[in-house]
mmCIF file of C-alpha atoms and ligand atoms in Angstrom:
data_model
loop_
_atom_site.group_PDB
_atom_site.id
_atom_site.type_symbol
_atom_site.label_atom_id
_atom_site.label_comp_id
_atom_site.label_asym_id
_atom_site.label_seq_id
_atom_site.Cartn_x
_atom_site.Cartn_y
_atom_site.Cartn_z
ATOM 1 C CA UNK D 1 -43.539 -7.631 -100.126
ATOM 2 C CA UNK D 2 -43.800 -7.347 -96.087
ATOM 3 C CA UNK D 3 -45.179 -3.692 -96.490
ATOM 4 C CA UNK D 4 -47.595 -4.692 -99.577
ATOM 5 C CA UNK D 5 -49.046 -7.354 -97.365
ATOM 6 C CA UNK D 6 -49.349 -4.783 -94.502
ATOM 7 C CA UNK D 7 -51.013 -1.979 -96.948
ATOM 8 C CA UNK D 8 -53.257 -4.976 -98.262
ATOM 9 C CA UNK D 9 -54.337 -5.608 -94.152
ATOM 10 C CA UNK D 10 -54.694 -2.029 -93.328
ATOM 11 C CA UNK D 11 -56.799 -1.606 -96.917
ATOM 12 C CA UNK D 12 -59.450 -4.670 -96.144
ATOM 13 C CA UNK D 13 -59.538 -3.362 -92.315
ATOM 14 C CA UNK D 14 -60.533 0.331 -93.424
ATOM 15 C CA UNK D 15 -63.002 -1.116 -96.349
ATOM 16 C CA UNK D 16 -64.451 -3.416 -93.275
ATOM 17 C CA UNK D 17 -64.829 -0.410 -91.432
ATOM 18 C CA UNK D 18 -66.729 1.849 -93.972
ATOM 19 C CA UNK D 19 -69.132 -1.126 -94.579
ATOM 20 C CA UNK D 20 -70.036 -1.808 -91.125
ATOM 21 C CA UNK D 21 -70.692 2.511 -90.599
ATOM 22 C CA UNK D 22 -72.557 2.136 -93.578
ATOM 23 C CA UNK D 23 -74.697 -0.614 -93.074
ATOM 24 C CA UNK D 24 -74.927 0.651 -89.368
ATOM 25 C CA UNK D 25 -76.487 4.140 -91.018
ATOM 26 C CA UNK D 26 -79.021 2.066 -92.974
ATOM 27 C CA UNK D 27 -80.211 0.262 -90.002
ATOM 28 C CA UNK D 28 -80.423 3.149 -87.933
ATOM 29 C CA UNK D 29 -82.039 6.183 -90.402
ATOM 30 C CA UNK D 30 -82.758 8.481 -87.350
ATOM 31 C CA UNK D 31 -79.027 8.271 -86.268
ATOM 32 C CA UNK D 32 -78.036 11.884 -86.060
ATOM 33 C CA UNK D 33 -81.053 13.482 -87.267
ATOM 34 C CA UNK D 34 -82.055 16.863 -85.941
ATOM 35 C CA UNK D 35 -85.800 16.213 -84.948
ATOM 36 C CA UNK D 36 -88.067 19.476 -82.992
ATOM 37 C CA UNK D 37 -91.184 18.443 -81.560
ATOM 38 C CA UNK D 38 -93.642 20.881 -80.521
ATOM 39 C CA UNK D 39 -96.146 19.978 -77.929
ATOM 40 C CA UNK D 40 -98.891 22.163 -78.598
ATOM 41 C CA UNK D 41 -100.575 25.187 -76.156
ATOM 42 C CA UNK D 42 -99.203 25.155 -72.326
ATOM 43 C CA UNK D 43 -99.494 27.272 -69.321
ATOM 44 C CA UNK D 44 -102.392 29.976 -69.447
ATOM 45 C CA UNK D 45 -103.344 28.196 -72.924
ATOM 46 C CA UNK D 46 -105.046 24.698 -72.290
ATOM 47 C CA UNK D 47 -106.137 24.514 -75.741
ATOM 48 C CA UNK D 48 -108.942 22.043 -76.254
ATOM 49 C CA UNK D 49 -110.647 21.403 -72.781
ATOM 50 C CA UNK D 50 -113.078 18.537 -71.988
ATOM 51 C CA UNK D 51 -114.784 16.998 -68.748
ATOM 52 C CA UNK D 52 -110.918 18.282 -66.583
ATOM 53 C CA UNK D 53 -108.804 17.255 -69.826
ATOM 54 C CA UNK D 54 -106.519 19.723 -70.858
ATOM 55 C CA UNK D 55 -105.417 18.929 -74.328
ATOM 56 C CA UNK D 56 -101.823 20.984 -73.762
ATOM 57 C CA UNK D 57 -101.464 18.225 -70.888
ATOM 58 C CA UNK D 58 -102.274 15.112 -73.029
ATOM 59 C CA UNK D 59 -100.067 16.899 -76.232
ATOM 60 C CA UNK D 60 -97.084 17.240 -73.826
ATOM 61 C CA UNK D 61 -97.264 13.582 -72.262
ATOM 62 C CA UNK D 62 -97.394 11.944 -75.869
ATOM 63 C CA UNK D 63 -94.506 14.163 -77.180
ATOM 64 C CA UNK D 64 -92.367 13.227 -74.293
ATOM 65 C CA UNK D 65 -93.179 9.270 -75.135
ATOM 66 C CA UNK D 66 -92.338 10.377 -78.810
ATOM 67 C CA UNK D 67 -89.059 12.109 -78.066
ATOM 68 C CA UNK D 68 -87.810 8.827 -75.637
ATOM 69 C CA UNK D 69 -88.735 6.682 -78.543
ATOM 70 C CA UNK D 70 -86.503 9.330 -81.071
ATOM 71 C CA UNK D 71 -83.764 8.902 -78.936
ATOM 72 C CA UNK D 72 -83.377 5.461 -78.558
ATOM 73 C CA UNK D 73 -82.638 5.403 -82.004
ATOM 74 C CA UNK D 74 -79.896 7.977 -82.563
ATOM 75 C CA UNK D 75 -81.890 10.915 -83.396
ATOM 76 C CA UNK D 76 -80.871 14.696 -81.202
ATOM 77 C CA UNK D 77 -84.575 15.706 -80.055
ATOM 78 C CA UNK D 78 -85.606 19.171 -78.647
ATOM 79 C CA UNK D 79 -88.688 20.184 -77.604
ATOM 80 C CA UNK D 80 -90.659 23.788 -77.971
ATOM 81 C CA UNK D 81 -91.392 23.087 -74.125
ATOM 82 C CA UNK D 82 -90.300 20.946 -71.697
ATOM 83 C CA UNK D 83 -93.572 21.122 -68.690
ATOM 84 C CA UNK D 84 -96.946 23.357 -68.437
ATOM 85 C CA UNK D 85 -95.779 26.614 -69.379
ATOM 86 C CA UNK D 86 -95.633 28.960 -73.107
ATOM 87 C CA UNK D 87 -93.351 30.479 -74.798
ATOM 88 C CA UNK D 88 -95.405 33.985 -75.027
ATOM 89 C CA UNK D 89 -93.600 37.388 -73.947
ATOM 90 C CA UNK D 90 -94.940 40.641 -73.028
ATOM 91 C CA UNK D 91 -98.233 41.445 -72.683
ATOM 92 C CA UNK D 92 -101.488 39.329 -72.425
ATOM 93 C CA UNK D 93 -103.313 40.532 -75.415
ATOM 94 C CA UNK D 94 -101.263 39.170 -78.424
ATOM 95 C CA UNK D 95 -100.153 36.189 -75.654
ATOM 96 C CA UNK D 96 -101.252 33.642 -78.661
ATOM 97 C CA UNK D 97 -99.371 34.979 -81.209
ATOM 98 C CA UNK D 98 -95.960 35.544 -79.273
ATOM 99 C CA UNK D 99 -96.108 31.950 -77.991
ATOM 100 C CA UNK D 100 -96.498 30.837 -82.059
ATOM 101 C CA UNK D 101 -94.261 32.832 -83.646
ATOM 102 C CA UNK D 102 -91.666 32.421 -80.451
ATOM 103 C CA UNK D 103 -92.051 28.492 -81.186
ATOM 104 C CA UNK D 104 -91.569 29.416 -84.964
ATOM 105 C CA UNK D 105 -88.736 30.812 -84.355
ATOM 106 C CA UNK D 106 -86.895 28.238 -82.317
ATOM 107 C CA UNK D 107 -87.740 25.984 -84.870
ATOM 108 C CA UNK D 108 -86.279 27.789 -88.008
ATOM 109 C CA UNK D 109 -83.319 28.834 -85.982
ATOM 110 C CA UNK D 110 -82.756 25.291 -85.014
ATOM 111 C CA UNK D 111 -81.819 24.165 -88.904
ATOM 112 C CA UNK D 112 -83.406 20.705 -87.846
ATOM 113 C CA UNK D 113 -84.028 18.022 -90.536
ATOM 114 C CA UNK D 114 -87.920 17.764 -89.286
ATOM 115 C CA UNK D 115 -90.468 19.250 -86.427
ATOM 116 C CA UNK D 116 -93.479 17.472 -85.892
ATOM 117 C CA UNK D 117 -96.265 19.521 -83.747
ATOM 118 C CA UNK D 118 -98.621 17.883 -82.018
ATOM 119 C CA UNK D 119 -101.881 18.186 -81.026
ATOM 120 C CA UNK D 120 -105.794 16.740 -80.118
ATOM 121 C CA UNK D 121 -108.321 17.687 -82.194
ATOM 122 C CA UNK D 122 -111.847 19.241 -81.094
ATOM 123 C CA UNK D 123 -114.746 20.233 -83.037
ATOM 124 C CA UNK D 124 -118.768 20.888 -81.723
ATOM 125 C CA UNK D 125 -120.785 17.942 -82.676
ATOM 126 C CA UNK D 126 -118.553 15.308 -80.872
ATOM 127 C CA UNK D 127 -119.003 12.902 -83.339
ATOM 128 C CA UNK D 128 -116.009 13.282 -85.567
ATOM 129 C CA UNK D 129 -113.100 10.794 -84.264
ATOM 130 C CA UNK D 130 -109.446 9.969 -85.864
ATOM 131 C CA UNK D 131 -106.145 11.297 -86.152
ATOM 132 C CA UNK D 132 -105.018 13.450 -89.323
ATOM 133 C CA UNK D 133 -102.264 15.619 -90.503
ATOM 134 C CA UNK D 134 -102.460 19.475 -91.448
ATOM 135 C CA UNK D 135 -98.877 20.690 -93.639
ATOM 136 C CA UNK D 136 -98.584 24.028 -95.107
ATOM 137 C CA UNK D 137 -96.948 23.926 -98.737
ATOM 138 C CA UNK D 138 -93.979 26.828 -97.505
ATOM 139 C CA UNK D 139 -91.693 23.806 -97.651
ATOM 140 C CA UNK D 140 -92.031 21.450 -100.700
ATOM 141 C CA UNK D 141 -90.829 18.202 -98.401
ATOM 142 C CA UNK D 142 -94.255 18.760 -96.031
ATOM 143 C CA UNK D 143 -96.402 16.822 -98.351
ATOM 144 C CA UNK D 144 -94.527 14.333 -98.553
ATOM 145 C CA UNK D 145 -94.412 13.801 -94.829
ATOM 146 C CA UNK D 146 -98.186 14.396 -94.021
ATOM 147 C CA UNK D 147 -98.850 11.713 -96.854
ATOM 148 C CA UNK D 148 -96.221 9.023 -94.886
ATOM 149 C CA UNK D 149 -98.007 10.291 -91.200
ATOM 150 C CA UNK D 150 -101.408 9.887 -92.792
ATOM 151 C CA UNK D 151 -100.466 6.520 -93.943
ATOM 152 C CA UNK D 152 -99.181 5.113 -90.863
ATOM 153 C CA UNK D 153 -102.337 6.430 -88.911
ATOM 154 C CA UNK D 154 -104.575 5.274 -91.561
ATOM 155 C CA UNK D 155 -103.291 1.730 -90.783
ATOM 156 C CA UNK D 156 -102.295 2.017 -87.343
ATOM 157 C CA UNK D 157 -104.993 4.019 -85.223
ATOM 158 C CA UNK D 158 -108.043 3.096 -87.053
ATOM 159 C CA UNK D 159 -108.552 6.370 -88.743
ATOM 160 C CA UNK D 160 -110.164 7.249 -91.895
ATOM 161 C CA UNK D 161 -109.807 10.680 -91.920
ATOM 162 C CA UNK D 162 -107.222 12.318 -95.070
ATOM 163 C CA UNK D 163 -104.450 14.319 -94.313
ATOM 164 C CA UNK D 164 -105.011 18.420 -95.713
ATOM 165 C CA UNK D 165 -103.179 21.256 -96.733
ATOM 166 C CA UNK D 166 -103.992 23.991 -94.289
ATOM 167 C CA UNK D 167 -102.287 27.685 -94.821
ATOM 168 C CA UNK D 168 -104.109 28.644 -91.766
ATOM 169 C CA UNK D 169 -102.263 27.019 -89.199
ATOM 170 C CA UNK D 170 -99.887 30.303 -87.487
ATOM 171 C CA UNK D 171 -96.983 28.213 -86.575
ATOM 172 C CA UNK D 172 -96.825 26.147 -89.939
ATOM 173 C CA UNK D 173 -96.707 29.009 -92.321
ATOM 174 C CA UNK D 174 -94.084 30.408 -90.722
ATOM 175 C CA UNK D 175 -91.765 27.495 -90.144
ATOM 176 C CA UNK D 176 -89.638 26.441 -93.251
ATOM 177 C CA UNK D 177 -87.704 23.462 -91.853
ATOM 178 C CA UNK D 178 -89.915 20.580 -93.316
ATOM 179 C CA UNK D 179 -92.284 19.392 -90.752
ATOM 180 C CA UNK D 180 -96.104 18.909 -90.208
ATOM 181 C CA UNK D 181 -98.837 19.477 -87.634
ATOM 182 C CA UNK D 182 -100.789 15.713 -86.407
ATOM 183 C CA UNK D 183 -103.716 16.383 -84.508
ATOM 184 C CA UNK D 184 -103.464 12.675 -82.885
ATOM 185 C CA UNK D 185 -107.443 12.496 -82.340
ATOM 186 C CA UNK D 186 -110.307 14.488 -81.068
ATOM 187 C CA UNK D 187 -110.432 15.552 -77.952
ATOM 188 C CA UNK D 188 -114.120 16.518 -78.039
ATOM 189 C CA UNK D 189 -115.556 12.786 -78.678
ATOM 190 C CA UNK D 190 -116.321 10.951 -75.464
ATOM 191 C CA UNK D 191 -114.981 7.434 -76.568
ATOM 192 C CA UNK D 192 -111.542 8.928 -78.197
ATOM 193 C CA UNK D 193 -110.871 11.205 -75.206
ATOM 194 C CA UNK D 194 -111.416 8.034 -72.988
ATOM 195 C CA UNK D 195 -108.307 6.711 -75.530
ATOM 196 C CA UNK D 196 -106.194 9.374 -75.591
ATOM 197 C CA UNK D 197 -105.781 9.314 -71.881
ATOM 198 C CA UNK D 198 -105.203 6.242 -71.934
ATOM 199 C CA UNK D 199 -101.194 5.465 -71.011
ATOM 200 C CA UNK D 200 -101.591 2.511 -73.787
ATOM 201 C CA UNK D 201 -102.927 3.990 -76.317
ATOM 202 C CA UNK D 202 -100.911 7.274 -75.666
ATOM 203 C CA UNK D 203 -97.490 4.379 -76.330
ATOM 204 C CA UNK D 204 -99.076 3.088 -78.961
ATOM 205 C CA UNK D 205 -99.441 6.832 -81.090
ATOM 206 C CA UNK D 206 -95.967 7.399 -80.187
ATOM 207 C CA UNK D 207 -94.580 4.397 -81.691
ATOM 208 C CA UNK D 208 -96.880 4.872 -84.920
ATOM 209 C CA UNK D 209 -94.998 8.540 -85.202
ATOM 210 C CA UNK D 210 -91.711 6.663 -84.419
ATOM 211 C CA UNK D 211 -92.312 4.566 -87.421
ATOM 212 C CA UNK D 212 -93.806 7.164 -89.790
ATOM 213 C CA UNK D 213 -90.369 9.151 -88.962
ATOM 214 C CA UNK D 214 -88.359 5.935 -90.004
ATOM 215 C CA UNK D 215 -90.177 5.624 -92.960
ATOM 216 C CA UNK D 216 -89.659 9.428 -93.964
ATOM 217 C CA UNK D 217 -85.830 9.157 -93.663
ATOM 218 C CA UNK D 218 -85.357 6.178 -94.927
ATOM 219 C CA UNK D 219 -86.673 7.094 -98.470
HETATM 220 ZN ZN1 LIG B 301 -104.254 22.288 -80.314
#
């Protein structure tokens, strides 16, 4: 009887246990997660550039924010680069293309459960303003995710721009892990760039991302 009583106790303490891990994992979906995030250009490559704004230095400041955000909530974050430097070796002439495919690489290597690259946007007329989301089809999961992003920006950041399937993008359609490009906003219109330097509004994108990723892994 004394050791039925014990295997009872030891039974309900384990059963305790599982619930409370359990519960834990539902309160915390990022716990564990693998998450890459890829701060677009760097170094020689400013990409977008407007009145002294270098959009590889605005990309890298709101990934960082992102990545502390990740964190706090149990997910392992990595970045493609850590300051104002690329990834490209060897010579200057295909400098572009080594950078991509050396980010590509890290990423599929990596085995991560999503990558999320980001960038600003930038386009002639200066006019067009909003974020949006660009996923190449190479994974079936990326559609999925650029619907959630566009969602959360949609409602979030005052945005009425549609996400797109682009098969363009060099670093997407060679990355298989599921994950998306966000261009966060365009770089190229006056009142959005005055935004997007902004240390505010730079917070507030990386929370919206925070929550688009909790929504994608909780599902
Ligand atoms: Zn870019």
């Amino acid at each position: 009887m004394k050791y039925k009583i014990g295997a009872l106790v030891i039974l309900l303490t384990l059963l305790c246990f599982f619930n409370y891990v359990s519960a834990k994992n539902k309160d915390l979906p990022l716990l564990s997660k693998v998450i890459y995030l890829d701060a677009g250009h760097g170094g020689a490559d400013s990409g977008a550039f407007y009145k002294n704004v270098k959009e590889s230095d605005l990309n890298l400041k709101i990934t960082k924010k992102v990545m502390d955000l990740l964190k706090n909530e149990g997910a392992i974050v990595y970045l493609t680069r850590y300051g104002d430097y690329d990834l490209s070796v060897g010579n200057a002439w295909n400098r572009k293309r080594s950078d991509l495919s050396r980010r590509a690489n890290i990423i599929n290597r990596s085995e991560c459960d999503l990558y999320l690259s980001i960038h600003l946007n930038a386009e002639d007329s200066g006019t067009l303003h909003g974020a949006e989301v660009y996923y190449d089809t190479i994974n079936p999961e990326n559609k999925k995710i650029a619907e959630i992003f566009q969602e959360e920006f949609k409602e979030n950041l005052n945005t009425t721009r549609d996400y797109k399937e682009n098969s363009t993008k060099y670093l997407q359609r060679r990355v298989s892990r599921p994950g998306v490009l966000l261009e966060v906003g365009f770089l190229s219109n006056s009142s959005e760039r005055a935004l997007l330097r902004d240390d505010t509004y730079q917070n507030k994108i990386a929370d919206v991302i925070r929550r688009a990723v909790n929504i994608y892994f909780s599902n």
